[in-house]
Tab-separated table of C-alpha atoms in Angstrom:
chain	number	residue	atom	x	y	z
A	23	UNK	CA	-0.179	-0.200	0.058
A	24	UNK	CA	1.568	3.606	-1.144
A	25	UNK	CA	0.512	6.975	-1.305
A	26	UNK	CA	2.558	8.915	-3.727
A	27	UNK	CA	5.415	6.602	-2.889
A	28	UNK	CA	4.473	7.041	0.930
A	29	UNK	CA	4.063	3.190	2.531
A	30	UNK	CA	2.978	4.397	5.953
A	31	UNK	CA	0.276	7.156	6.560
A	32	UNK	CA	0.381	7.557	9.912
A	33	UNK	CA	-1.882	8.820	12.687
A	34	UNK	CA	0.093	10.449	16.172
A	35	UNK	CA	-2.341	10.458	18.680
A	36	UNK	CA	-1.706	12.258	22.146
A	37	UNK	CA	1.494	13.442	20.356
A	38	UNK	CA	2.741	14.896	22.532
A	39	UNK	CA	6.141	16.917	21.667
A	40	UNK	CA	6.783	14.601	18.630
A	41	UNK	CA	9.278	11.341	20.490
A	42	UNK	CA	6.831	9.029	18.470
A	43	UNK	CA	6.880	11.215	14.894
A	44	UNK	CA	10.990	11.404	15.703
A	45	UNK	CA	10.913	7.693	16.061
A	46	UNK	CA	9.975	6.888	12.633
A	47	UNK	CA	11.879	9.145	11.449
A	48	UNK	CA	15.108	7.477	12.930
A	49	UNK	CA	13.610	4.414	12.245
A	50	UNK	CA	14.265	4.606	8.163
A	51	UNK	CA	10.835	4.037	6.787
A	52	UNK	CA	8.836	5.772	4.788
A	53	UNK	CA	6.147	7.645	6.488
A	54	UNK	CA	4.107	10.780	6.585
A	55	UNK	CA	2.316	11.629	9.365
A	56	UNK	CA	-1.409	12.638	8.811
A	57	UNK	CA	-2.172	14.025	11.740
A	58	UNK	CA	-0.637	14.649	15.503
A	59	UNK	CA	-3.652	15.104	18.551
A	60	UNK	CA	-3.003	16.112	21.598
A	61	UNK	CA	-4.486	18.349	23.845
A	62	UNK	CA	-1.653	19.990	25.562
A	63	UNK	CA	-1.283	23.417	23.920
A	64	UNK	CA	2.472	23.728	25.436
A	65	UNK	CA	3.596	19.821	23.584
A	66	UNK	CA	1.349	20.840	20.610
A	67	UNK	CA	3.248	24.079	20.379
A	68	UNK	CA	6.607	22.527	20.504
A	69	UNK	CA	5.368	19.959	17.921
A	70	UNK	CA	4.917	22.497	15.725
A	71	UNK	CA	7.742	24.306	16.376
A	72	UNK	CA	10.015	21.330	14.848
A	73	UNK	CA	7.567	19.891	12.681
A	74	UNK	CA	5.767	23.166	10.825
A	75	UNK	CA	3.334	25.202	12.022
A	76	UNK	CA	-0.637	23.101	12.046
A	77	UNK	CA	0.611	19.757	12.147
A	78	UNK	CA	-0.330	19.408	15.533
A	79	UNK	CA	-3.919	19.741	15.827
A	80	UNK	CA	-5.705	20.428	19.690
A	81	UNK	CA	-8.571	17.966	19.753
A	82	UNK	CA	-9.965	15.358	21.735
A	83	UNK	CA	-9.652	12.058	21.218
A	84	UNK	CA	-12.824	10.846	22.277
A	85	UNK	CA	-14.327	13.119	19.296
A	86	UNK	CA	-12.685	10.713	16.863
A	87	UNK	CA	-14.395	8.008	14.877
A	88	UNK	CA	-14.201	5.350	12.509
A	89	UNK	CA	-15.357	7.235	9.818
A	90	UNK	CA	-13.001	9.726	10.741
A	91	UNK	CA	-9.907	7.923	10.970
A	92	UNK	CA	-10.807	7.084	7.493
A	93	UNK	CA	-11.101	9.513	6.128
A	94	UNK	CA	-7.447	10.359	7.149
A	95	UNK	CA	-6.493	7.321	5.478
A	96	UNK	CA	-3.799	6.255	7.543
A	97	UNK	CA	-2.766	2.477	7.948
A	98	UNK	CA	-0.518	3.414	11.130
A	99	UNK	CA	-1.376	4.649	14.461
A	100	UNK	CA	1.185	5.782	16.770
A	101	UNK	CA	0.207	5.919	19.928
A	102	UNK	CA	0.768	7.265	24.293
A	103	UNK	CA	-1.630	7.160	26.016
A	104	UNK	CA	-1.689	9.343	29.355
A	105	UNK	CA	-0.186	6.749	32.239
A	106	UNK	CA	-1.533	8.373	34.548
A	107	UNK	CA	-4.451	5.711	35.954
A	108	UNK	CA	-1.587	3.315	36.030
A	109	UNK	CA	0.452	4.880	38.658
A	110	UNK	CA	0.842	4.892	42.494
A	111	UNK	CA	0.970	9.117	42.006
A	112	UNK	CA	-2.209	8.531	39.806
A	113	UNK	CA	-3.490	6.351	42.188
A	114	UNK	CA	-3.662	3.537	39.904
A	115	UNK	CA	-7.688	3.965	39.481
A	116	UNK	CA	-7.411	2.540	35.684
A	117	UNK	CA	-9.639	2.445	33.865
A	118	UNK	CA	-12.105	4.027	36.623
A	119	UNK	CA	-9.848	7.457	35.951
A	120	UNK	CA	-11.645	10.191	33.748
A	121	UNK	CA	-8.005	10.841	31.951
A	122	UNK	CA	-8.352	6.880	30.122
A	123	UNK	CA	-11.243	7.547	28.419
A	124	UNK	CA	-9.803	8.330	25.545
A	125	UNK	CA	-8.189	5.143	25.368
A	126	UNK	CA	-10.569	3.276	26.234
A	127	UNK	CA	-12.661	5.229	23.266
A	128	UNK	CA	-9.762	4.245	20.837
A	129	UNK	CA	-10.404	0.217	22.208
A	130	UNK	CA	-13.935	-0.206	21.279
A	131	UNK	CA	-13.062	1.737	17.956
A	132	UNK	CA	-10.489	-1.278	16.631
A	133	UNK	CA	-13.203	-3.663	15.088
A	134	UNK	CA	-14.467	-0.651	12.758
A	135	UNK	CA	-10.945	0.719	11.084
A	136	UNK	CA	-9.357	-2.165	8.674
A	137	UNK	CA	-7.401	0.033	6.651
A	138	UNK	CA	-4.943	-0.007	9.933
A	139	UNK	CA	-2.263	-2.168	9.857
A	140	UNK	CA	-0.198	-1.711	12.772
A	141	UNK	CA	-0.310	0.023	15.879
A	142	UNK	CA	2.312	0.656	18.402
A	143	UNK	CA	1.028	1.735	22.111
A	144	UNK	CA	3.703	3.486	24.641
A	145	UNK	CA	2.875	3.429	28.579
A	146	UNK	CA	4.685	3.245	31.836
A	147	UNK	CA	5.622	-0.392	32.924
A	148	UNK	CA	2.949	-1.299	34.921
A	149	UNK	CA	0.638	-0.635	32.563
A	150	UNK	CA	0.357	-4.550	30.961
A	151	UNK	CA	-1.029	-5.681	34.619
A	152	UNK	CA	-4.072	-3.255	34.435
A	153	UNK	CA	-7.159	-3.394	32.765
A	154	UNK	CA	-6.905	-1.569	30.258
A	155	UNK	CA	-4.601	-3.614	28.782
A	156	UNK	CA	-6.331	-7.087	29.294
A	157	UNK	CA	-9.244	-4.907	27.435
A	158	UNK	CA	-6.778	-3.298	24.652
A	159	UNK	CA	-5.267	-6.990	23.699
A	160	UNK	CA	-9.051	-8.308	23.584
A	161	UNK	CA	-10.479	-5.673	21.724
A	162	UNK	CA	-6.969	-6.269	19.206
A	163	UNK	CA	-7.050	-9.877	19.013
A	164	UNK	CA	-11.388	-9.679	18.418
A	165	UNK	CA	-10.194	-6.965	15.575
A	166	UNK	CA	-7.988	-9.448	14.337
A	167	UNK	CA	-4.421	-8.206	14.859
A	168	UNK	CA	-1.442	-10.109	16.351
A	169	UNK	CA	0.870	-8.455	19.231
A	170	UNK	CA	3.768	-8.460	21.026
A	171	UNK	CA	4.131	-7.054	23.990
A	172	UNK	CA	7.898	-5.113	25.607
A	173	UNK	CA	9.428	-4.225	28.438
A	174	UNK	CA	12.038	-2.137	27.579
A	175	UNK	CA	14.712	0.622	28.723
A	176	UNK	CA	17.284	3.038	26.898
A	177	UNK	CA	19.979	1.774	29.341
A	178	UNK	CA	19.800	-1.473	27.734
A	179	UNK	CA	20.882	0.340	24.811
A	180	UNK	CA	23.867	1.770	25.868
A	181	UNK	CA	21.575	5.094	26.676
A	182	UNK	CA	23.014	6.338	30.259
A	183	UNK	CA	18.866	6.691	31.496
A	184	UNK	CA	16.749	4.202	32.637
A	185	UNK	CA	13.270	4.336	31.518
A	186	UNK	CA	11.134	1.535	31.530
A	187	UNK	CA	8.300	0.734	29.626
A	188	UNK	CA	6.113	-0.992	28.932
A	189	UNK	CA	5.056	-1.403	24.366
A	190	UNK	CA	2.991	-3.395	22.249
A	191	UNK	CA	3.536	-3.819	18.488
A	192	UNK	CA	0.362	-4.963	16.407
A	193	UNK	CA	0.330	-5.893	13.072
A	194	UNK	CA	-2.419	-7.509	11.161
A	195	UNK	CA	0.065	-10.050	9.753
A	196	UNK	CA	1.378	-12.742	12.544
A	197	UNK	CA	5.275	-12.132	13.860
A	198	UNK	CA	7.685	-14.453	12.827
A	199	UNK	CA	8.170	-15.151	16.945
A	200	UNK	CA	5.181	-17.638	18.262
A	201	UNK	CA	6.922	-16.287	21.871
A	202	UNK	CA	4.155	-14.675	24.087
A	203	UNK	CA	6.365	-13.913	26.542
A	204	UNK	CA	7.489	-9.555	27.264
A	205	UNK	CA	10.382	-9.072	25.349
A	206	UNK	CA	13.142	-7.539	27.755
A	207	UNK	CA	16.408	-7.091	25.667
A	208	UNK	CA	16.700	-4.896	22.544
A	209	UNK	CA	17.470	-6.580	18.937
A	210	UNK	CA	21.305	-6.637	19.047
A	211	UNK	CA	21.301	-4.002	15.736
A	212	UNK	CA	19.713	-1.431	17.695
A	213	UNK	CA	22.548	-1.895	20.630
A	214	UNK	CA	24.732	1.866	20.334
A	215	UNK	CA	28.514	2.099	21.796
A	216	UNK	CA	28.630	3.058	25.311
A	217	UNK	CA	28.057	6.528	26.259
A	218	UNK	CA	28.785	8.549	29.441
A	219	UNK	CA	27.299	11.513	30.250
A	220	UNK	CA	30.086	14.246	30.245
A	221	UNK	CA	28.436	12.941	25.991
A	222	UNK	CA	25.323	14.338	26.327
A	223	UNK	CA	25.866	17.588	28.931
A	224	UNK	CA	26.132	20.927	27.531
A	225	UNK	CA	29.896	22.742	28.044
A	226	UNK	CA	30.014	24.122	31.180
A	227	UNK	CA	29.649	28.227	30.839
A	228	UNK	CA	27.951	30.885	33.689
A	229	UNK	CA	24.798	30.001	31.806
A	230	UNK	CA	23.922	26.762	33.275
A	231	UNK	CA	24.813	28.809	36.798
A	232	UNK	CA	20.708	29.076	36.810
A	233	UNK	CA	20.210	25.502	37.313
A	234	UNK	CA	22.091	25.050	40.483
A	235	UNK	CA	20.446	23.781	43.367
A	236	UNK	CA	19.802	26.062	45.674
A	237	UNK	CA	21.686	26.359	48.990
A	238	UNK	CA	18.665	24.744	51.111
A	239	UNK	CA	18.006	21.661	48.503
A	240	UNK	CA	22.349	21.384	49.517
A	241	UNK	CA	22.083	21.009	52.933
A	242	UNK	CA	18.671	19.355	53.649
A	243	UNK	CA	18.515	16.948	50.280
A	244	UNK	CA	21.566	16.527	48.605
A	245	UNK	CA	21.955	13.080	50.476
A	246	UNK	CA	18.737	11.155	48.880
A	247	UNK	CA	19.019	13.032	45.320
A	248	UNK	CA	21.120	10.923	42.896
A	249	UNK	CA	23.810	12.404	41.685
A	250	UNK	CA	25.660	12.077	38.005
A	251	UNK	CA	29.600	12.907	36.882
A	252	UNK	CA	31.009	13.270	33.980
A	253	UNK	CA	31.668	9.505	33.749
A	254	UNK	CA	28.289	8.517	34.858
A	255	UNK	CA	26.778	5.565	33.096
A	256	UNK	CA	23.220	6.502	33.893
A	257	UNK	CA	20.959	8.674	35.297
A	258	UNK	CA	17.463	8.141	36.548
A	259	UNK	CA	14.196	8.408	34.784
A	260	UNK	CA	12.632	11.728	34.070
A	261	UNK	CA	9.595	12.623	35.312
A	262	UNK	CA	7.300	15.688	34.591
A	263	UNK	CA	7.900	16.469	38.344
A	264	UNK	CA	11.431	16.853	37.592
A	265	UNK	CA	13.029	20.483	39.713
A	266	UNK	CA	9.807	20.569	41.633
A	267	UNK	CA	11.162	17.284	44.179
A	268	UNK	CA	13.583	16.537	45.093
A	269	UNK	CA	13.406	12.547	45.500
A	270	UNK	CA	12.319	10.187	42.520
A	271	UNK	CA	11.827	12.788	39.495
A	272	UNK	CA	15.331	12.763	38.225
A	273	UNK	CA	18.733	12.827	38.757
A	274	UNK	CA	21.236	15.678	39.108
A	275	UNK	CA	24.794	16.232	37.635
A	276	UNK	CA	28.087	17.701	39.484
A	277	UNK	CA	31.055	18.518	36.155
A	278	UNK	CA	33.481	17.234	39.054
A	279	UNK	CA	34.937	14.042	38.368
A	280	UNK	CA	33.400	10.923	40.895
A	281	UNK	CA	37.311	11.242	42.838
A	282	UNK	CA	37.330	14.825	43.146
A	283	UNK	CA	33.256	14.714	44.294
A	284	UNK	CA	33.607	12.210	46.538
A	285	UNK	CA	36.695	13.751	48.578
A	286	UNK	CA	35.030	17.148	49.210
A	287	UNK	CA	31.333	15.304	50.031
A	288	UNK	CA	33.426	13.657	52.766
A	289	UNK	CA	34.758	16.465	53.825
A	290	UNK	CA	31.617	18.495	53.576
A	291	UNK	CA	30.154	15.954	55.561
A	292	UNK	CA	32.222	15.929	58.698
A	293	UNK	CA	32.150	19.734	58.313
A	294	UNK	CA	31.340	20.729	61.871
A	295	UNK	CA	30.339	24.287	60.599
A	296	UNK	CA	27.495	24.696	58.704
A	297	UNK	CA	28.821	27.653	57.245
A	298	UNK	CA	31.775	26.108	55.808
A	299	UNK	CA	29.753	22.503	54.828
A	300	UNK	CA	27.855	24.997	53.061
A	301	UNK	CA	30.735	25.767	51.185
A	302	UNK	CA	32.124	22.797	50.752
A	303	UNK	CA	28.647	21.876	49.323
A	304	UNK	CA	28.376	24.695	46.619
A	305	UNK	CA	31.845	23.543	45.684
A	306	UNK	CA	30.386	20.385	43.865
A	307	UNK	CA	28.608	22.963	41.850
A	308	UNK	CA	25.702	20.206	41.511
A	309	UNK	CA	22.116	21.229	39.028
A	310	UNK	CA	19.760	20.019	37.461
A	311	UNK	CA	19.934	18.724	34.019
A	312	UNK	CA	19.477	21.412	31.159
A	313	UNK	CA	15.709	20.476	28.969
A	314	UNK	CA	18.233	19.999	26.371
A	315	UNK	CA	20.150	17.812	28.204
A	316	UNK	CA	17.448	15.844	29.396
A	317	UNK	CA	16.255	15.766	25.429
A	318	UNK	CA	19.342	13.968	24.758
A	319	UNK	CA	18.843	11.720	27.417
A	320	UNK	CA	15.639	10.515	26.214
A	321	UNK	CA	17.544	10.212	22.705
A	322	UNK	CA	16.018	13.409	21.087
A	323	UNK	CA	18.268	14.609	17.639
A	324	UNK	CA	20.561	17.680	17.832
A	325	UNK	CA	17.521	19.632	15.873
A	326	UNK	CA	15.279	19.407	18.123
A	327	UNK	CA	14.317	22.568	20.271
A	328	UNK	CA	12.224	24.128	22.089
A	329	UNK	CA	10.241	27.549	21.302
A	330	UNK	CA	11.852	30.743	23.137
A	331	UNK	CA	8.691	31.478	24.458
A	332	UNK	CA	8.359	28.241	26.570
A	333	UNK	CA	9.889	27.565	29.847
A	334	UNK	CA	12.030	25.363	31.805
A	335	UNK	CA	8.621	23.491	33.702
A	336	UNK	CA	6.860	23.985	30.568
A	337	UNK	CA	9.875	21.957	28.928
A	338	UNK	CA	9.953	19.461	32.501
A	339	UNK	CA	7.477	18.233	32.029
A	340	UNK	CA	6.269	17.289	28.695
A	341	UNK	CA	9.901	15.971	28.609
A	342	UNK	CA	8.373	13.667	31.382
A	343	UNK	CA	5.946	12.759	29.553
A	344	UNK	CA	7.900	11.382	26.591
A	345	UNK	CA	9.028	8.711	25.323
A	346	UNK	CA	12.689	7.899	24.865
A	347	UNK	CA	12.827	7.899	20.752
A	348	UNK	CA	16.071	5.170	20.039
A	349	UNK	CA	14.444	2.826	22.468
A	350	UNK	CA	10.801	3.561	20.070
A	351	UNK	CA	12.514	3.622	16.859
A	352	UNK	CA	13.680	-0.025	17.199
A	353	UNK	CA	10.356	-1.194	17.200
A	354	UNK	CA	9.486	-0.823	13.813
A	355	UNK	CA	11.824	-3.411	12.902
A	356	UNK	CA	7.980	-5.335	13.060
A	357	UNK	CA	6.796	-3.135	10.561
A	358	UNK	CA	8.836	-5.535	8.013
């Protein structure tokens, strides 16, 4: 099936800042995004900044109908539905969470979109145990799709970041492997040469001083934070709450080598005078990763940019809701 030489005609749902778009582009497939839909105006602005004006539409997915999908003439659906109904912070409300309504609606459409040949879904690890996932897989089977499940992290690909996510690839033709187990290891051909955090970060400059941790955080919360140095080969998953909560939302960075960092930090721990201790902690130069650095850790390409009008808070939030481009791009192998 081709359209002016375009083999894959894509409907991108919950499109965010375009992670799925970048992933299929990276895969080298011959594609065209026919429509991208998200209700987040900030995400749409960033998407359009990178892919062209009016590429992403602000529309409620509950309004989508089989007729509308057929009119778009798509044969591929890419989607990353909201993960909050399946997380601790979202209270695990699952299909009873109103934020899951658009996804449940899409499940009900699957039996009436025969032109769609391939669907790729991403969600948080844990989604595979949800009622929503069981509903989705049942609807896929009823609609004549085969599916294959994955739980992968960019760290498995030698990207210095851990971000375990659930993926489900569905298509009309059977997979070459009949193994029904969830795949947890990437294809060797997608594993990159190892890189460190030092290969990701921006060159040190005064422009980065605004990302330095405040004194209060240095004194009270540094001990519980995950601190990367240039030689680190991993970092924590970055969430949309990064910079707002000290624990569990993402790593922070010090430009010092690990040996120097450990020596100064030990001195700070032993300091009896609070001012001396704070002075030593300041020497560590611990800062937040910039939005650009977080985007790199999520394998966004170098030409990805944020519009000048977006704030750091907005940038961290949309990145926390996005996907790892490299990991998702590897899954397009299943199109063949």
